[in-house]
PDB file of N, CA and C in Angstrom:
ATOM      1  N   UNK A   1       0.247  -5.741 -17.940  1.00 52.00           N
ATOM      2  CA  UNK A   1      -0.738  -6.377 -17.103  1.00 52.00           C
ATOM      3  C   UNK A   1      -1.373  -5.322 -16.169  1.00 52.00           C
ATOM      4  N   UNK A   2      -2.041  -5.830 -15.155  1.00 57.00           N
ATOM      5  CA  UNK A   2      -2.908  -5.004 -14.289  1.00 57.00           C
ATOM      6  C   UNK A   2      -2.125  -3.998 -13.473  1.00 57.00           C
ATOM      7  N   UNK A   3      -2.754  -2.877 -13.198  1.00 72.00           N
ATOM      8  CA  UNK A   3      -2.184  -1.884 -12.305  1.00 72.00           C
ATOM      9  C   UNK A   3      -2.540  -2.243 -10.783  1.00 72.00           C
ATOM     10  N   UNK A   4      -3.683  -2.912 -10.666  1.00 93.00           N
ATOM     11  CA  UNK A   4      -4.106  -3.291  -9.293  1.00 93.00           C
ATOM     12  C   UNK A   4      -4.960  -4.533  -9.445  1.00 93.00           C
ATOM     13  N   UNK A   5      -5.104  -5.271  -8.313  1.00 98.00           N
ATOM     14  CA  UNK A   5      -5.862  -6.502  -8.293  1.00 98.00           C
ATOM     15  C   UNK A   5      -6.766  -6.476  -7.072  1.00 98.00           C
ATOM     16  N   UNK A   6      -7.796  -7.257  -7.148  1.00 98.00           N
ATOM     17  CA  UNK A   6      -8.677  -7.438  -6.000  1.00 98.00           C
ATOM     18  C   UNK A   6      -8.140  -8.497  -5.090  1.00 98.00           C
ATOM     19  N   UNK A   7      -7.521  -9.555  -5.660  1.00 98.00           N
ATOM     20  CA  UNK A   7      -7.056 -10.734  -4.960  1.00 98.00           C
ATOM     21  C   UNK A   7      -5.614 -10.985  -5.454  1.00 98.00           C
ATOM     22  N   UNK A   8      -4.729 -11.254  -4.466  1.00 98.00           N
ATOM     23  CA  UNK A   8      -3.372 -11.620  -4.759  1.00 98.00           C
ATOM     24  C   UNK A   8      -3.015 -12.906  -4.067  1.00 98.00           C
ATOM     25  N   UNK A   9      -2.580 -13.914  -4.790  1.00 98.00           N
ATOM     26  CA  UNK A   9      -2.175 -15.193  -4.246  1.00 98.00           C
ATOM     27  C   UNK A   9      -0.656 -15.248  -4.348  1.00 98.00           C
ATOM     28  N   UNK A  10       0.013 -15.536  -3.186  1.00 96.00           N
ATOM     29  CA  UNK A  10       1.427 -15.548  -3.105  1.00 96.00           C
ATOM     30  C   UNK A  10       1.942 -16.990  -2.830  1.00 96.00           C
ATOM     31  N   UNK A  11       2.916 -17.454  -3.543  1.00 92.00           N
ATOM     32  CA  UNK A  11       3.479 -18.764  -3.330  1.00 92.00           C
ATOM     33  C   UNK A  11       5.005 -18.718  -3.474  1.00 92.00           C
ATOM     34  N   UNK A  12       5.683 -19.707  -2.964  1.00 87.00           N
ATOM     35  CA  UNK A  12       7.152 -19.746  -3.030  1.00 87.00           C
ATOM     36  C   UNK A  12       7.562 -20.081  -4.472  1.00 87.00           C
ATOM     37  N   UNK A  13       6.914 -21.037  -5.074  1.00 86.00           N
ATOM     38  CA  UNK A  13       7.398 -21.567  -6.388  1.00 86.00           C
ATOM     39  C   UNK A  13       6.232 -21.505  -7.424  1.00 86.00           C
ATOM     40  N   UNK A  14       6.595 -21.447  -8.701  1.00 89.00           N
ATOM     41  CA  UNK A  14       5.569 -21.645  -9.729  1.00 89.00           C
ATOM     42  C   UNK A  14       4.970 -23.019  -9.518  1.00 89.00           C
ATOM     43  N   UNK A  15       3.708 -23.052  -9.400  1.00 88.00           N
ATOM     44  CA  UNK A  15       2.773 -24.177  -9.225  1.00 88.00           C
ATOM     45  C   UNK A  15       2.196 -24.237  -7.803  1.00 88.00           C
ATOM     46  N   UNK A  16       2.827 -23.563  -6.804  1.00 89.00           N
ATOM     47  CA  UNK A  16       2.282 -23.608  -5.436  1.00 89.00           C
ATOM     48  C   UNK A  16       0.899 -23.006  -5.397  1.00 89.00           C
ATOM     49  N   UNK A  17       0.799 -21.806  -5.890  1.00 94.00           N
ATOM     50  CA  UNK A  17      -0.504 -21.125  -5.849  1.00 94.00           C
ATOM     51  C   UNK A  17      -1.520 -21.812  -6.723  1.00 94.00           C
ATOM     52  N   UNK A  18      -1.149 -22.339  -7.827  1.00 94.00           N
ATOM     53  CA  UNK A  18      -2.086 -22.986  -8.748  1.00 94.00           C
ATOM     54  C   UNK A  18      -2.639 -24.294  -8.096  1.00 94.00           C
ATOM     55  N   UNK A  19      -1.749 -25.029  -7.443  1.00 93.00           N
ATOM     56  CA  UNK A  19      -2.207 -26.263  -6.781  1.00 93.00           C
ATOM     57  C   UNK A  19      -2.910 -25.986  -5.482  1.00 93.00           C
ATOM     58  N   UNK A  20      -2.477 -24.927  -4.763  1.00 93.00           N
ATOM     59  CA  UNK A  20      -3.032 -24.598  -3.465  1.00 93.00           C
ATOM     60  C   UNK A  20      -4.391 -23.960  -3.454  1.00 93.00           C
ATOM     61  N   UNK A  21      -4.609 -23.006  -4.369  1.00 96.00           N
ATOM     62  CA  UNK A  21      -5.881 -22.279  -4.412  1.00 96.00           C
ATOM     63  C   UNK A  21      -6.354 -21.942  -5.814  1.00 96.00           C
ATOM     64  N   UNK A  22      -5.832 -22.678  -6.833  1.00 97.00           N
ATOM     65  CA  UNK A  22      -6.212 -22.373  -8.172  1.00 97.00           C
ATOM     66  C   UNK A  22      -7.730 -22.379  -8.490  1.00 97.00           C
ATOM     67  N   UNK A  23      -8.436 -23.332  -7.938  1.00 98.00           N
ATOM     68  CA  UNK A  23      -9.876 -23.366  -8.177  1.00 98.00           C
ATOM     69  C   UNK A  23     -10.575 -22.166  -7.596  1.00 98.00           C
ATOM     70  N   UNK A  24     -10.085 -21.729  -6.419  1.00 98.00           N
ATOM     71  CA  UNK A  24     -10.649 -20.567  -5.782  1.00 98.00           C
ATOM     72  C   UNK A  24     -10.408 -19.330  -6.596  1.00 98.00           C
ATOM     73  N   UNK A  25      -9.189 -19.184  -7.088  1.00 98.00           N
ATOM     74  CA  UNK A  25      -8.832 -18.067  -7.974  1.00 98.00           C
ATOM     75  C   UNK A  25      -9.651 -18.050  -9.197  1.00 98.00           C
ATOM     76  N   UNK A  26      -9.783 -19.200  -9.836  1.00 99.00           N
ATOM     77  CA  UNK A  26     -10.666 -19.277 -11.078  1.00 99.00           C
ATOM     78  C   UNK A  26     -12.059 -18.842 -10.793  1.00 99.00           C
ATOM     79  N   UNK A  27     -12.612 -19.264  -9.667  1.00 99.00           N
ATOM     80  CA  UNK A  27     -13.979 -18.915  -9.326  1.00 99.00           C
ATOM     81  C   UNK A  27     -14.095 -17.386  -9.095  1.00 99.00           C
ATOM     82  N   UNK A  28     -13.112 -16.831  -8.364  1.00 99.00           N
ATOM     83  CA  UNK A  28     -13.127 -15.370  -8.144  1.00 99.00           C
ATOM     84  C   UNK A  28     -13.018 -14.588  -9.449  1.00 99.00           C
ATOM     85  N   UNK A  29     -12.132 -15.084 -10.334  1.00 99.00           N
ATOM     86  CA  UNK A  29     -11.901 -14.415 -11.650  1.00 99.00           C
ATOM     87  C   UNK A  29     -13.205 -14.495 -12.466  1.00 99.00           C
ATOM     88  N   UNK A  30     -13.851 -15.658 -12.434  1.00 98.00           N
ATOM     89  CA  UNK A  30     -15.121 -15.846 -13.198  1.00 98.00           C
ATOM     90  C   UNK A  30     -16.215 -14.916 -12.682  1.00 98.00           C
ATOM     91  N   UNK A  31     -16.147 -14.584 -11.356  1.00 99.00           N
ATOM     92  CA  UNK A  31     -17.101 -13.674 -10.739  1.00 99.00           C
ATOM     93  C   UNK A  31     -16.729 -12.234 -10.969  1.00 99.00           C
ATOM     94  N   UNK A  32     -15.719 -11.927 -11.718  1.00 98.00           N
ATOM     95  CA  UNK A  32     -15.355 -10.595 -12.052  1.00 98.00           C
ATOM     96  C   UNK A  32     -14.264  -9.970 -11.187  1.00 98.00           C
ATOM     97  N   UNK A  33     -13.654 -10.723 -10.293  1.00 98.00           N
ATOM     98  CA  UNK A  33     -12.584 -10.183  -9.445  1.00 98.00           C
ATOM     99  C   UNK A  33     -11.303 -10.204 -10.233  1.00 98.00           C
ATOM    100  N   UNK A  34     -10.492  -9.146 -10.062  1.00 98.00           N
ATOM    101  CA  UNK A  34      -9.196  -9.054 -10.679  1.00 98.00           C
ATOM    102  C   UNK A  34      -8.178  -9.868  -9.836  1.00 98.00           C
ATOM    103  N   UNK A  35      -7.675 -10.957 -10.387  1.00 99.00           N
ATOM    104  CA  UNK A  35      -6.821 -11.873  -9.672  1.00 99.00           C
ATOM    105  C   UNK A  35      -5.343 -11.704 -10.093  1.00 99.00           C
ATOM    106  N   UNK A  36      -4.414 -11.689  -9.149  1.00 98.00           N
ATOM    107  CA  UNK A  36      -3.020 -11.677  -9.386  1.00 98.00           C
ATOM    108  C   UNK A  36      -2.313 -12.854  -8.755  1.00 98.00           C
ATOM    109  N   UNK A  37      -1.249 -13.291  -9.350  1.00 98.00           N
ATOM    110  CA  UNK A  37      -0.413 -14.424  -8.774  1.00 98.00           C
ATOM    111  C   UNK A  37       0.999 -13.906  -8.654  1.00 98.00           C
ATOM    112  N   UNK A  38       1.632 -14.155  -7.517  1.00 97.00           N
ATOM    113  CA  UNK A  38       2.999 -13.745  -7.244  1.00 97.00           C
ATOM    114  C   UNK A  38       3.798 -14.939  -6.770  1.00 97.00           C
ATOM    115  N   UNK A  39       4.820 -15.363  -7.525  1.00 93.00           N
ATOM    116  CA  UNK A  39       5.713 -16.413  -7.092  1.00 93.00           C
ATOM    117  C   UNK A  39       6.991 -15.742  -6.609  1.00 93.00           C
ATOM    118  N   UNK A  40       7.481 -16.166  -5.465  1.00 89.00           N
ATOM    119  CA  UNK A  40       8.666 -15.600  -4.886  1.00 89.00           C
ATOM    120  C   UNK A  40       9.962 -16.124  -5.545  1.00 89.00           C
ATOM    121  N   UNK A  41       9.922 -17.307  -6.121  1.00 86.00           N
ATOM    122  CA  UNK A  41      11.125 -17.850  -6.789  1.00 86.00           C
ATOM    123  C   UNK A  41      10.781 -18.306  -8.210  1.00 86.00           C
ATOM    124  N   UNK A  42      11.821 -18.530  -8.975  1.00 79.00           N
ATOM    125  CA  UNK A  42      11.622 -19.018 -10.358  1.00 79.00           C
ATOM    126  C   UNK A  42      11.547 -20.546 -10.423  1.00 79.00           C
ATOM    127  N   UNK A  43      11.692 -21.215  -9.285  1.00 72.00           N
ATOM    128  CA  UNK A  43      11.585 -22.643  -9.274  1.00 72.00           C
ATOM    129  C   UNK A  43      12.872 -23.339  -9.796  1.00 72.00           C
ATOM    130  N   UNK A  44      13.973 -22.603  -9.753  1.00 66.00           N
ATOM    131  CA  UNK A  44      15.225 -23.120 -10.395  1.00 66.00           C
ATOM    132  C   UNK A  44      15.809 -24.376  -9.690  1.00 66.00           C
ATOM    133  N   UNK A  45      15.398 -24.689  -8.474  1.00 56.00           N
ATOM    134  CA  UNK A  45      15.916 -25.806  -7.786  1.00 56.00           C
ATOM    135  C   UNK A  45      15.095 -27.072  -8.059  1.00 56.00           C
ATOM    136  N   UNK A  46      14.048 -26.949  -8.806  1.00 63.00           N
ATOM    137  CA  UNK A  46      13.211 -28.066  -9.096  1.00 63.00           C
ATOM    138  C   UNK A  46      13.949 -29.135  -9.903  1.00 63.00           C
ATOM    139  N   UNK A  47      13.438 -30.357  -9.859  1.00 64.00           N
ATOM    140  CA  UNK A  47      14.103 -31.463 -10.572  1.00 64.00           C
ATOM    141  C   UNK A  47      13.594 -31.714 -11.955  1.00 64.00           C
ATOM    142  N   UNK A  48      12.497 -31.056 -12.328  1.00 75.00           N
ATOM    143  CA  UNK A  48      11.944 -31.265 -13.693  1.00 75.00           C
ATOM    144  C   UNK A  48      11.776 -29.906 -14.329  1.00 75.00           C
ATOM    145  N   UNK A  49      12.375 -29.806 -15.519  1.00 75.00           N
ATOM    146  CA  UNK A  49      12.230 -28.623 -16.328  1.00 75.00           C
ATOM    147  C   UNK A  49      13.187 -27.487 -15.904  1.00 75.00           C
ATOM    148  N   UNK A  50      13.154 -26.464 -16.658  1.00 80.00           N
ATOM    149  CA  UNK A  50      14.039 -25.286 -16.401  1.00 80.00           C
ATOM    150  C   UNK A  50      13.189 -24.147 -15.924  1.00 80.00           C
ATOM    151  N   UNK A  51      13.834 -23.121 -15.333  1.00 79.00           N
ATOM    152  CA  UNK A  51      13.113 -21.931 -14.959  1.00 79.00           C
ATOM    153  C   UNK A  51      12.254 -21.307 -16.117  1.00 79.00           C
ATOM    154  N   UNK A  52      12.826 -21.342 -17.263  1.00 85.00           N
ATOM    155  CA  UNK A  52      12.120 -20.824 -18.421  1.00 85.00           C
ATOM    156  C   UNK A  52      10.829 -21.641 -18.726  1.00 85.00           C
ATOM    157  N   UNK A  53      10.907 -22.962 -18.600  1.00 88.00           N
ATOM    158  CA  UNK A  53       9.721 -23.822 -18.773  1.00 88.00           C
ATOM    159  C   UNK A  53       8.673 -23.523 -17.695  1.00 88.00           C
ATOM    160  N   UNK A  54       9.198 -23.369 -16.468  1.00 86.00           N
ATOM    161  CA  UNK A  54       8.311 -23.035 -15.392  1.00 86.00           C
ATOM    162  C   UNK A  54       7.569 -21.734 -15.574  1.00 86.00           C
ATOM    163  N   UNK A  55       8.313 -20.780 -16.106  1.00 89.00           N
ATOM    164  CA  UNK A  55       7.705 -19.427 -16.400  1.00 89.00           C
ATOM    165  C   UNK A  55       6.551 -19.572 -17.457  1.00 89.00           C
ATOM    166  N   UNK A  56       6.863 -20.335 -18.516  1.00 93.00           N
ATOM    167  CA  UNK A  56       5.864 -20.550 -19.522  1.00 93.00           C
ATOM    168  C   UNK A  56       4.638 -21.274 -18.960  1.00 93.00           C
ATOM    169  N   UNK A  57       4.881 -22.291 -18.138  1.00 92.00           N
ATOM    170  CA  UNK A  57       3.826 -22.996 -17.500  1.00 92.00           C
ATOM    171  C   UNK A  57       2.999 -22.077 -16.571  1.00 92.00           C
ATOM    172  N   UNK A  58       3.683 -21.254 -15.820  1.00 94.00           N
ATOM    173  CA  UNK A  58       3.054 -20.259 -14.921  1.00 94.00           C
ATOM    174  C   UNK A  58       2.202 -19.291 -15.688  1.00 94.00           C
ATOM    175  N   UNK A  59       2.727 -18.792 -16.824  1.00 96.00           N
ATOM    176  CA  UNK A  59       1.973 -17.889 -17.678  1.00 96.00           C
ATOM    177  C   UNK A  59       0.666 -18.517 -18.232  1.00 96.00           C
ATOM    178  N   UNK A  60       0.777 -19.792 -18.648  1.00 97.00           N
ATOM    179  CA  UNK A  60      -0.354 -20.517 -19.163  1.00 97.00           C
ATOM    180  C   UNK A  60      -1.361 -20.760 -18.073  1.00 97.00           C
ATOM    181  N   UNK A  61      -0.839 -21.159 -16.876  1.00 97.00           N
ATOM    182  CA  UNK A  61      -1.754 -21.437 -15.746  1.00 97.00           C
ATOM    183  C   UNK A  61      -2.481 -20.168 -15.359  1.00 97.00           C
ATOM    184  N   UNK A  62      -1.775 -19.028 -15.348  1.00 98.00           N
ATOM    185  CA  UNK A  62      -2.442 -17.775 -14.960  1.00 98.00           C
ATOM    186  C   UNK A  62      -3.492 -17.419 -15.965  1.00 98.00           C
ATOM    187  N   UNK A  63      -3.245 -17.676 -17.196  1.00 98.00           N
ATOM    188  CA  UNK A  63      -4.247 -17.414 -18.257  1.00 98.00           C
ATOM    189  C   UNK A  63      -5.506 -18.308 -18.050  1.00 98.00           C
ATOM    190  N   UNK A  64      -5.272 -19.591 -17.837  1.00 98.00           N
ATOM    191  CA  UNK A  64      -6.362 -20.547 -17.612  1.00 98.00           C
ATOM    192  C   UNK A  64      -7.207 -20.146 -16.372  1.00 98.00           C
ATOM    193  N   UNK A  65      -6.502 -19.715 -15.325  1.00 98.00           N
ATOM    194  CA  UNK A  65      -7.230 -19.336 -14.075  1.00 98.00           C
ATOM    195  C   UNK A  65      -7.934 -17.989 -14.200  1.00 98.00           C
ATOM    196  N   UNK A  66      -7.585 -17.213 -15.200  1.00 98.00           N
ATOM    197  CA  UNK A  66      -8.206 -15.886 -15.347  1.00 98.00           C
ATOM    198  C   UNK A  66      -7.536 -14.806 -14.616  1.00 98.00           C
ATOM    199  N   UNK A  67      -6.245 -15.010 -14.275  1.00 98.00           N
ATOM    200  CA  UNK A  67      -5.438 -13.990 -13.594  1.00 98.00           C
ATOM    201  C   UNK A  67      -5.115 -12.869 -14.564  1.00 98.00           C
ATOM    202  N   UNK A  68      -5.153 -11.654 -14.036  1.00 98.00           N
ATOM    203  CA  UNK A  68      -4.796 -10.485 -14.911  1.00 98.00           C
ATOM    204  C   UNK A  68      -3.340 -10.068 -14.628  1.00 98.00           C
ATOM    205  N   UNK A  69      -2.727 -10.643 -13.625  1.00 97.00           N
ATOM    206  CA  UNK A  69      -1.346 -10.308 -13.257  1.00 97.00           C
ATOM    207  C   UNK A  69      -0.590 -11.522 -12.803  1.00 97.00           C
ATOM    208  N   UNK A  70       0.636 -11.605 -13.288  1.00 97.00           N
ATOM    209  CA  UNK A  70       1.567 -12.693 -12.885  1.00 97.00           C
ATOM    210  C   UNK A  70       2.898 -12.019 -12.667  1.00 97.00           C
ATOM    211  N   UNK A  71       3.479 -12.196 -11.442  1.00 95.00           N
ATOM    212  CA  UNK A  71       4.805 -11.719 -11.134  1.00 95.00           C
ATOM    213  C   UNK A  71       5.617 -12.837 -10.587  1.00 95.00           C
ATOM    214  N   UNK A  72       6.877 -12.913 -11.061  1.00 92.00           N
ATOM    215  CA  UNK A  72       7.801 -13.975 -10.518  1.00 92.00           C
ATOM    216  C   UNK A  72       9.062 -13.227 -10.089  1.00 92.00           C
ATOM    217  N   UNK A  73       9.323 -13.303  -8.811  1.00 90.00           N
ATOM    218  CA  UNK A  73      10.495 -12.666  -8.208  1.00 90.00           C
ATOM    219  C   UNK A  73      11.648 -13.671  -8.289  1.00 90.00           C
ATOM    220  N   UNK A  74      12.811 -13.234  -7.826  1.00 80.00           N
ATOM    221  CA  UNK A  74      14.009 -14.136  -7.939  1.00 80.00           C
ATOM    222  C   UNK A  74      14.624 -14.194  -6.532  1.00 80.00           C
ATOM    223  N   UNK A  75      13.872 -14.734  -5.562  1.00 75.00           N
ATOM    224  CA  UNK A  75      14.317 -14.786  -4.180  1.00 75.00           C
ATOM    225  C   UNK A  75      15.154 -16.000  -3.800  1.00 75.00           C
ATOM    226  N   UNK A  76      15.474 -16.840  -4.785  1.00 70.00           N
ATOM    227  CA  UNK A  76      16.416 -17.980  -4.530  1.00 70.00           C
ATOM    228  C   UNK A  76      15.574 -19.198  -4.053  1.00 70.00           C
ATOM    229  N   UNK A  77      15.439 -20.140  -4.932  1.00 64.00           N
ATOM    230  CA  UNK A  77      14.693 -21.377  -4.664  1.00 64.00           C
ATOM    231  C   UNK A  77      15.553 -22.330  -3.876  1.00 64.00           C
ATOM    232  N   UNK A  78      14.867 -23.086  -2.998  1.00 64.00           N
ATOM    233  CA  UNK A  78      15.554 -24.176  -2.243  1.00 64.00           C
ATOM    234  C   UNK A  78      15.886 -23.710  -0.820  1.00 64.00           C
ATOM    235  N   UNK A  79      16.142 -22.480  -0.600  1.00 66.00           N
ATOM    236  CA  UNK A  79      16.409 -21.936   0.696  1.00 66.00           C
ATOM    237  C   UNK A  79      15.969 -20.481   0.646  1.00 66.00           C
ATOM    238  N   UNK A  80      14.680 -20.258   0.516  1.00 66.00           N
ATOM    239  CA  UNK A  80      14.111 -18.973   0.250  1.00 66.00           C
ATOM    240  C   UNK A  80      14.698 -17.939   1.237  1.00 66.00           C
ATOM    241  N   UNK A  81      15.337 -16.965   0.688  1.00 65.00           N
ATOM    242  CA  UNK A  81      15.939 -15.894   1.509  1.00 65.00           C
ATOM    243  C   UNK A  81      14.902 -14.945   1.954  1.00 65.00           C
ATOM    244  N   UNK A  82      15.097 -14.366   3.139  1.00 73.00           N
ATOM    245  CA  UNK A  82      14.137 -13.413   3.645  1.00 73.00           C
ATOM    246  C   UNK A  82      14.834 -12.144   4.196  1.00 73.00           C
ATOM    247  N   UNK A  83      15.861 -11.724   3.494  1.00 79.00           N
ATOM    248  CA  UNK A  83      16.572 -10.521   3.843  1.00 79.00           C
ATOM    249  C   UNK A  83      15.884  -9.244   3.383  1.00 79.00           C
ATOM    250  N   UNK A  84      16.501  -8.084   3.630  1.00 87.00           N
ATOM    251  CA  UNK A  84      15.892  -6.842   3.202  1.00 87.00           C
ATOM    252  C   UNK A  84      15.589  -6.697   1.765  1.00 87.00           C
ATOM    253  N   UNK A  85      16.442  -7.241   0.860  1.00 84.00           N
ATOM    254  CA  UNK A  85      16.218  -7.120  -0.586  1.00 84.00           C
ATOM    255  C   UNK A  85      14.941  -7.886  -0.970  1.00 84.00           C
ATOM    256  N   UNK A  86      14.778  -9.085  -0.457  1.00 83.00           N
ATOM    257  CA  UNK A  86      13.627  -9.885  -0.803  1.00 83.00           C
ATOM    258  C   UNK A  86      12.336  -9.320  -0.178  1.00 83.00           C
ATOM    259  N   UNK A  87      12.486  -8.821   1.029  1.00 88.00           N
ATOM    260  CA  UNK A  87      11.277  -8.157   1.658  1.00 88.00           C
ATOM    261  C   UNK A  87      10.878  -6.938   0.878  1.00 88.00           C
ATOM    262  N   UNK A  88      11.873  -6.150   0.444  1.00 91.00           N
ATOM    263  CA  UNK A  88      11.582  -4.936  -0.292  1.00 91.00           C
ATOM    264  C   UNK A  88      10.874  -5.246  -1.585  1.00 91.00           C
ATOM    265  N   UNK A  89      11.336  -6.355  -2.313  1.00 90.00           N
ATOM    266  CA  UNK A  89      10.747  -6.772  -3.570  1.00 90.00           C
ATOM    267  C   UNK A  89       9.263  -7.150  -3.346  1.00 90.00           C
ATOM    268  N   UNK A  90       8.987  -7.931  -2.323  1.00 91.00           N
ATOM    269  CA  UNK A  90       7.676  -8.397  -2.016  1.00 91.00           C
ATOM    270  C   UNK A  90       6.791  -7.185  -1.667  1.00 91.00           C
ATOM    271  N   UNK A  91       7.285  -6.318  -0.799  1.00 94.00           N
ATOM    272  CA  UNK A  91       6.506  -5.108  -0.442  1.00 94.00           C
ATOM    273  C   UNK A  91       6.216  -4.272  -1.659  1.00 94.00           C
ATOM    274  N   UNK A  92       7.153  -4.083  -2.529  1.00 95.00           N
ATOM    275  CA  UNK A  92       6.943  -3.267  -3.726  1.00 95.00           C
ATOM    276  C   UNK A  92       5.838  -3.836  -4.585  1.00 95.00           C
ATOM    277  N   UNK A  93       5.788  -5.192  -4.729  1.00 95.00           N
ATOM    278  CA  UNK A  93       4.749  -5.830  -5.499  1.00 95.00           C
ATOM    279  C   UNK A  93       3.373  -5.605  -4.841  1.00 95.00           C
ATOM    280  N   UNK A  94       3.314  -5.804  -3.593  1.00 96.00           N
ATOM    281  CA  UNK A  94       2.024  -5.660  -2.851  1.00 96.00           C
ATOM    282  C   UNK A  94       1.588  -4.190  -2.932  1.00 96.00           C
ATOM    283  N   UNK A  95       2.498  -3.219  -2.827  1.00 96.00           N
ATOM    284  CA  UNK A  95       2.097  -1.805  -2.959  1.00 96.00           C
ATOM    285  C   UNK A  95       1.671  -1.492  -4.379  1.00 96.00           C
ATOM    286  N   UNK A  96       2.312  -2.060  -5.397  1.00 96.00           N
ATOM    287  CA  UNK A  96       1.995  -1.843  -6.778  1.00 96.00           C
ATOM    288  C   UNK A  96       0.602  -2.394  -7.086  1.00 96.00           C
ATOM    289  N   UNK A  97       0.340  -3.566  -6.620  1.00 97.00           N
ATOM    290  CA  UNK A  97      -0.914  -4.223  -6.956  1.00 97.00           C
ATOM    291  C   UNK A  97      -2.128  -3.905  -6.062  1.00 97.00           C
ATOM    292  N   UNK A  98      -1.854  -3.410  -4.844  1.00 97.00           N
ATOM    293  CA  UNK A  98      -2.852  -2.959  -3.917  1.00 97.00           C
ATOM    294  C   UNK A  98      -4.025  -3.940  -3.769  1.00 97.00           C
ATOM    295  N   UNK A  99      -3.762  -5.185  -3.415  1.00 98.00           N
ATOM    296  CA  UNK A  99      -4.846  -6.182  -3.340  1.00 98.00           C
ATOM    297  C   UNK A  99      -5.722  -5.891  -2.124  1.00 98.00           C
ATOM    298  N   UNK A 100      -6.992  -6.254  -2.252  1.00 98.00           N
ATOM    299  CA  UNK A 100      -7.960  -6.174  -1.103  1.00 98.00           C
ATOM    300  C   UNK A 100      -7.884  -7.472  -0.280  1.00 98.00           C
ATOM    301  N   UNK A 101      -7.493  -8.584  -0.919  1.00 98.00           N
ATOM    302  CA  UNK A 101      -7.462  -9.876  -0.272  1.00 98.00           C
ATOM    303  C   UNK A 101      -6.186 -10.570  -0.713  1.00 98.00           C
ATOM    304  N   UNK A 102      -5.475 -11.186   0.263  1.00 98.00           N
ATOM    305  CA  UNK A 102      -4.227 -11.868  -0.054  1.00 98.00           C
ATOM    306  C   UNK A 102      -4.272 -13.363   0.456  1.00 98.00           C
ATOM    307  N   UNK A 103      -3.955 -14.286  -0.406  1.00 97.00           N
ATOM    308  CA  UNK A 103      -3.791 -15.627  -0.025  1.00 97.00           C
ATOM    309  C   UNK A 103      -2.273 -15.902   0.052  1.00 97.00           C
ATOM    310  N   UNK A 104      -1.829 -16.501   1.196  1.00 93.00           N
ATOM    311  CA  UNK A 104      -0.437 -16.734   1.354  1.00 93.00           C
ATOM    312  C   UNK A 104      -0.260 -18.141   1.995  1.00 93.00           C
ATOM    313  N   UNK A 105       0.992 -18.670   1.886  1.00 87.00           N
ATOM    314  CA  UNK A 105       1.217 -19.992   2.486  1.00 87.00           C
ATOM    315  C   UNK A 105       1.096 -19.943   4.010  1.00 87.00           C
ATOM    316  N   UNK A 106       0.689 -21.027   4.544  1.00 81.00           N
ATOM    317  CA  UNK A 106       0.632 -21.160   6.051  1.00 81.00           C
ATOM    318  C   UNK A 106       2.046 -21.390   6.555  1.00 81.00           C
ATOM    319  N   UNK A 107       2.372 -20.799   7.743  1.00 80.00           N
ATOM    320  CA  UNK A 107       3.674 -21.081   8.376  1.00 80.00           C
ATOM    321  C   UNK A 107       3.815 -22.545   8.747  1.00 80.00           C
ATOM    322  N   UNK A 108       2.737 -23.319   8.817  1.00 78.00           N
ATOM    323  CA  UNK A 108       2.787 -24.691   9.179  1.00 78.00           C
ATOM    324  C   UNK A 108       3.190 -25.591   7.976  1.00 78.00           C
ATOM    325  N   UNK A 109       3.352 -25.014   6.760  1.00 72.00           N
ATOM    326  CA  UNK A 109       3.787 -25.830   5.592  1.00 72.00           C
ATOM    327  C   UNK A 109       5.169 -26.399   5.898  1.00 72.00           C
ATOM    328  N   UNK A 110       5.352 -27.670   5.627  1.00 65.00           N
ATOM    329  CA  UNK A 110       6.564 -28.320   5.940  1.00 65.00           C
ATOM    330  C   UNK A 110       7.719 -28.062   4.936  1.00 65.00           C
ATOM    331  N   UNK A 111       7.407 -27.511   3.827  1.00 64.00           N
ATOM    332  CA  UNK A 111       8.401 -27.220   2.797  1.00 64.00           C
ATOM    333  C   UNK A 111       9.369 -26.137   3.291  1.00 64.00           C
ATOM    334  N   UNK A 112      10.686 -26.302   3.081  1.00 60.00           N
ATOM    335  CA  UNK A 112      11.655 -25.244   3.605  1.00 60.00           C
ATOM    336  C   UNK A 112      11.450 -23.869   3.017  1.00 60.00           C
ATOM    337  N   UNK A 113      10.867 -23.760   1.836  1.00 55.00           N
ATOM    338  CA  UNK A 113      10.611 -22.457   1.263  1.00 55.00           C
ATOM    339  C   UNK A 113       9.321 -21.954   1.763  1.00 55.00           C
TER     340      UNK A 113
END
């Protein structure tokens, strides 16, 4: 996949980005911007489907939205950890992708992740 992106959207779980700003990402991709999606967890605590199904769905959603990059970290779903290892993984992805614009969840989001 891509070595760098213009726009990076970060979400806790597979589907957060797609539901939160998918239309915006599709519009940016259609305008020629290189879009990346980064999920912090595999969604393993979800009640429907398996992490493997979520990955396949995330891959298909990224394709539909026109994303050139999809990364899924393993930061632990349900009680998203924020220790040094998780921070280092996130920082490494941001440095690798070098986005100009980042979409991220609001701290006001009521979900625990």
